[in-house]
Amino acid sequence: MIYTNSACSLWRTPFGEEFSRMVQEVRSHLTIVSPYIRLAGVEGLCNALLENSRLSSLDMKVLTRQDPEALPIGTLERQALLDLLHFGEKHPLSLRLRWIPNLHTKLYLFDDENALITSANLTEQGIFGDEGKGDLEYGVVLWERKLVERVSQDVERYWQWATEVTLKDL
């Protein structure tokens, strides 16, 4: 974190620790919007979720990009999506996964109270990269209620346009 005021804070990489802390503290709703998801990103997310004492009451939505070209080159890893769905089956939370072809947004909603709008995908290079080893990413965390509500409404619209992804689909 590099700057904070009453409406937002600015983050630049590396910010995996701050992200994990927010995941650990989420109380009821977590929404992940990331076109590209990789194994290390899912591992970091799942490790943080396991530290959340409210895991059993968590409703989690994950929205990603439906991109047949991304799977073979590894920017979207099939195994990462499978691991995420398996995590949802093994642990007491509601986890739903959908995809949409033209998604480019990267944002993360925590209880509809905080919204991280960022350039970072849910990958090791994005969210969980070490300084100097990951991508150079930037993000703004909003906690101004009206702004977060607006972001949440837009994400809900994207969610409605998206197609559910099941284990069978993958």
CSV table of C-alpha atoms in Angstrom, one decimal:
chain,number,residue,atom,x,y,z
A,1,MET,CA,0.0,0.0,0.0
A,2,ILE,CA,1.4,3.4,-0.9
A,3,TYR,CA,-1.4,5.9,-0.1
A,4,THR,CA,-4.6,5.9,1.9
A,5,ASN,CA,-7.3,8.5,2.4
A,6,SER,CA,-11.0,8.4,3.5
A,7,ALA,CA,-12.3,7.0,0.2
A,8,CYS,CA,-9.6,4.8,-1.1
A,9,SER,CA,-6.0,3.4,-1.0
A,10,LEU,CA,-3.5,2.9,-3.7
A,11,TRP,CA,-1.7,-0.3,-4.1
A,12,ARG,CA,1.3,-1.3,-6.2
A,13,THR,CA,3.0,-4.6,-6.5
A,14,PRO,CA,3.8,-6.6,-4.5
A,15,PHE,CA,0.4,-6.6,-2.8
A,16,GLY,CA,-0.3,-10.3,-2.2
A,17,GLU,CA,-0.1,-9.9,1.6
A,18,GLU,CA,-2.7,-7.1,1.6
A,19,PHE,CA,-4.9,-9.1,-0.8
A,20,SER,CA,-4.7,-12.2,1.4
A,21,ARG,CA,-5.5,-10.2,4.5
A,22,MET,CA,-8.7,-8.9,2.9
A,23,VAL,CA,-9.7,-12.4,1.8
A,24,GLN,CA,-9.1,-13.7,5.3
A,25,GLU,CA,-11.3,-11.0,6.7
A,26,VAL,CA,-14.2,-11.1,4.3
A,27,ARG,CA,-17.4,-11.9,6.1
A,28,SER,CA,-20.0,-13.0,3.6
A,29,HIS,CA,-19.4,-12.2,0.0
A,30,LEU,CA,-16.2,-12.4,-2.2
A,31,THR,CA,-16.3,-11.8,-5.9
A,32,ILE,CA,-13.2,-12.4,-8.1
A,33,VAL,CA,-13.2,-10.9,-11.6
A,34,SER,CA,-10.1,-11.9,-13.5
A,35,PRO,CA,-9.8,-12.8,-17.1
A,36,TYR,CA,-6.7,-14.9,-16.4
A,37,ILE,CA,-6.3,-17.3,-13.5
A,38,ARG,CA,-3.3,-19.4,-12.9
A,39,LEU,CA,-2.4,-22.2,-10.4
A,40,ALA,CA,-0.3,-20.0,-8.1
A,41,GLY,CA,-3.1,-17.4,-8.0
A,42,VAL,CA,-5.7,-20.0,-7.0
A,43,GLU,CA,-3.2,-21.5,-4.4
A,44,GLY,CA,-2.7,-18.1,-2.8
A,45,LEU,CA,-6.5,-17.4,-2.8
A,46,CYS,CA,-7.3,-20.8,-1.3
A,47,ASN,CA,-4.6,-20.5,1.4
A,48,ALA,CA,-6.1,-17.1,2.4
A,49,LEU,CA,-9.6,-18.6,2.4
A,50,LEU,CA,-8.6,-21.4,4.7
A,51,GLU,CA,-7.5,-18.7,7.2
A,52,ASN,CA,-11.0,-17.2,7.1
A,53,SER,CA,-12.9,-18.1,10.2
A,54,ARG,CA,-16.2,-17.4,8.3
A,55,LEU,CA,-15.5,-19.8,5.4
A,56,SER,CA,-18.7,-21.8,6.0
A,57,SER,CA,-20.9,-18.7,5.5
A,58,LEU,CA,-19.0,-17.4,2.5
A,59,ASP,CA,-20.7,-16.8,-0.9
A,60,MET,CA,-18.0,-16.6,-3.5
A,61,LYS,CA,-18.3,-15.8,-7.2
A,62,VAL,CA,-15.5,-16.1,-9.7
A,63,LEU,CA,-15.9,-14.6,-13.2
A,64,THR,CA,-13.2,-15.3,-15.8
A,65,ARG,CA,-12.7,-15.1,-19.5
A,66,GLN,CA,-13.9,-17.8,-21.9
A,67,ASP,CA,-11.0,-17.8,-24.2
A,68,PRO,CA,-10.1,-20.9,-26.1
A,69,GLU,CA,-6.7,-19.4,-27.1
A,70,ALA,CA,-5.7,-18.6,-23.5
A,71,LEU,CA,-5.9,-22.3,-22.3
A,72,PRO,CA,-3.3,-23.7,-24.6
A,73,ILE,CA,-0.8,-20.9,-24.0
A,74,GLY,CA,-1.4,-21.0,-20.2
A,75,THR,CA,-2.6,-17.5,-19.4
A,76,LEU,CA,-5.8,-19.2,-18.3
A,77,GLU,CA,-5.0,-22.5,-16.7
A,78,ARG,CA,-7.6,-25.3,-16.9
A,79,GLN,CA,-6.0,-26.9,-13.8
A,80,ALA,CA,-6.4,-23.7,-11.8
A,81,LEU,CA,-10.1,-23.6,-12.6
A,82,LEU,CA,-10.4,-27.3,-11.7
A,83,ASP,CA,-8.6,-26.7,-8.4
A,84,LEU,CA,-10.9,-23.8,-7.6
A,85,LEU,CA,-14.0,-25.9,-8.2
A,86,HIS,CA,-12.6,-28.8,-6.2
A,87,PHE,CA,-11.9,-26.4,-3.4
A,88,GLY,CA,-15.5,-25.4,-3.5
A,89,GLU,CA,-16.6,-29.0,-3.3
A,90,LYS,CA,-14.3,-29.9,-0.4
A,91,HIS,CA,-15.0,-26.9,1.8
A,92,PRO,CA,-18.1,-25.4,3.4
A,93,LEU,CA,-18.7,-22.4,1.2
A,94,SER,CA,-20.8,-21.5,-1.8
A,95,LEU,CA,-18.5,-21.2,-4.8
A,96,ARG,CA,-19.8,-20.5,-8.3
A,97,LEU,CA,-17.7,-20.0,-11.5
A,98,ARG,CA,-18.8,-18.4,-14.7
A,99,TRP,CA,-17.0,-17.2,-17.8
A,100,ILE,CA,-17.7,-14.6,-20.5
A,101,PRO,CA,-15.8,-14.2,-23.8
A,102,ASN,CA,-14.9,-10.5,-23.8
A,103,LEU,CA,-13.9,-10.0,-20.1
A,104,HIS,CA,-10.9,-7.8,-19.5
A,105,THR,CA,-11.8,-6.3,-16.1
A,106,LYS,CA,-9.7,-7.2,-13.1
A,107,LEU,CA,-11.5,-6.5,-9.8
A,108,TYR,CA,-12.2,-8.0,-6.5
A,109,LEU,CA,-15.2,-7.3,-4.2
A,110,PHE,CA,-15.0,-7.9,-0.5
A,111,ASP,CA,-18.4,-7.9,1.2
A,112,ASP,CA,-19.6,-5.2,-1.1
A,113,GLU,CA,-17.7,-2.8,1.2
A,114,ASN,CA,-14.4,-2.8,-0.6
A,115,ALA,CA,-13.5,-3.0,-4.2
A,116,LEU,CA,-10.0,-3.6,-5.5
A,117,ILE,CA,-9.9,-2.3,-9.1
A,118,THR,CA,-6.5,-3.3,-10.6
A,119,SER,CA,-4.4,-4.3,-13.5
A,120,ALA,CA,-3.6,-7.6,-11.7
A,121,ASN,CA,-5.0,-10.9,-12.8
A,122,LEU,CA,-5.4,-13.8,-10.2
A,123,THR,CA,-1.9,-15.1,-11.0
A,124,GLU,CA,1.5,-15.3,-9.3
A,125,GLN,CA,2.8,-12.6,-11.6
A,126,GLY,CA,-0.2,-10.4,-10.9
A,127,ILE,CA,-1.6,-10.5,-7.3
A,128,PHE,CA,1.1,-12.7,-5.7
A,129,GLY,CA,4.3,-11.7,-7.5
A,130,ASP,CA,7.4,-10.9,-5.4
A,131,GLU,CA,8.9,-7.5,-5.9
A,132,GLY,CA,11.1,-7.6,-9.0
A,133,LYS,CA,9.8,-11.0,-10.1
A,134,GLY,CA,6.2,-10.4,-10.8
A,135,ASP,CA,4.4,-8.0,-13.2
A,136,LEU,CA,4.4,-4.4,-12.2
A,137,GLU,CA,0.7,-3.9,-11.2
A,138,TYR,CA,-1.3,-1.1,-9.7
A,139,GLY,CA,-4.6,-1.0,-8.0
A,140,VAL,CA,-7.1,1.2,-6.2
A,141,VAL,CA,-9.1,-0.1,-3.2
A,142,LEU,CA,-12.4,1.8,-2.9
A,143,TRP,CA,-14.3,1.8,0.4
A,144,GLU,CA,-16.6,4.8,-0.4
A,145,ARG,CA,-20.0,3.1,-0.1
A,146,LYS,CA,-21.6,4.6,-3.2
A,147,LEU,CA,-18.6,3.8,-5.4
A,148,VAL,CA,-18.4,0.2,-4.2
A,149,GLU,CA,-22.2,-0.2,-4.8
A,150,ARG,CA,-21.8,1.0,-8.4
A,151,VAL,CA,-19.0,-1.3,-9.1
A,152,SER,CA,-21.0,-4.2,-7.5
A,153,GLN,CA,-24.0,-3.4,-9.7
A,154,ASP,CA,-21.8,-3.5,-12.9
A,155,VAL,CA,-20.2,-6.8,-11.8
A,156,GLU,CA,-23.7,-8.3,-11.2
A,157,ARG,CA,-24.6,-7.3,-14.8
A,158,TYR,CA,-21.5,-9.1,-16.1
A,159,TRP,CA,-22.4,-12.1,-14.0
A,160,GLN,CA,-25.8,-12.3,-15.6
A,161,TRP,CA,-24.3,-12.2,-19.0
A,162,ALA,CA,-21.8,-15.0,-18.2
A,163,THR,CA,-22.1,-18.8,-18.6
A,164,GLU,CA,-21.8,-21.2,-15.7
A,165,VAL,CA,-18.7,-23.3,-15.7
A,166,THR,CA,-18.8,-26.9,-14.2
A,167,LEU,CA,-16.3,-29.6,-13.7
A,168,LYS,CA,-17.7,-31.3,-16.8
A,169,ASP,CA,-17.2,-28.2,-18.9
A,170,LEU,CA,-13.5,-28.2,-18.0
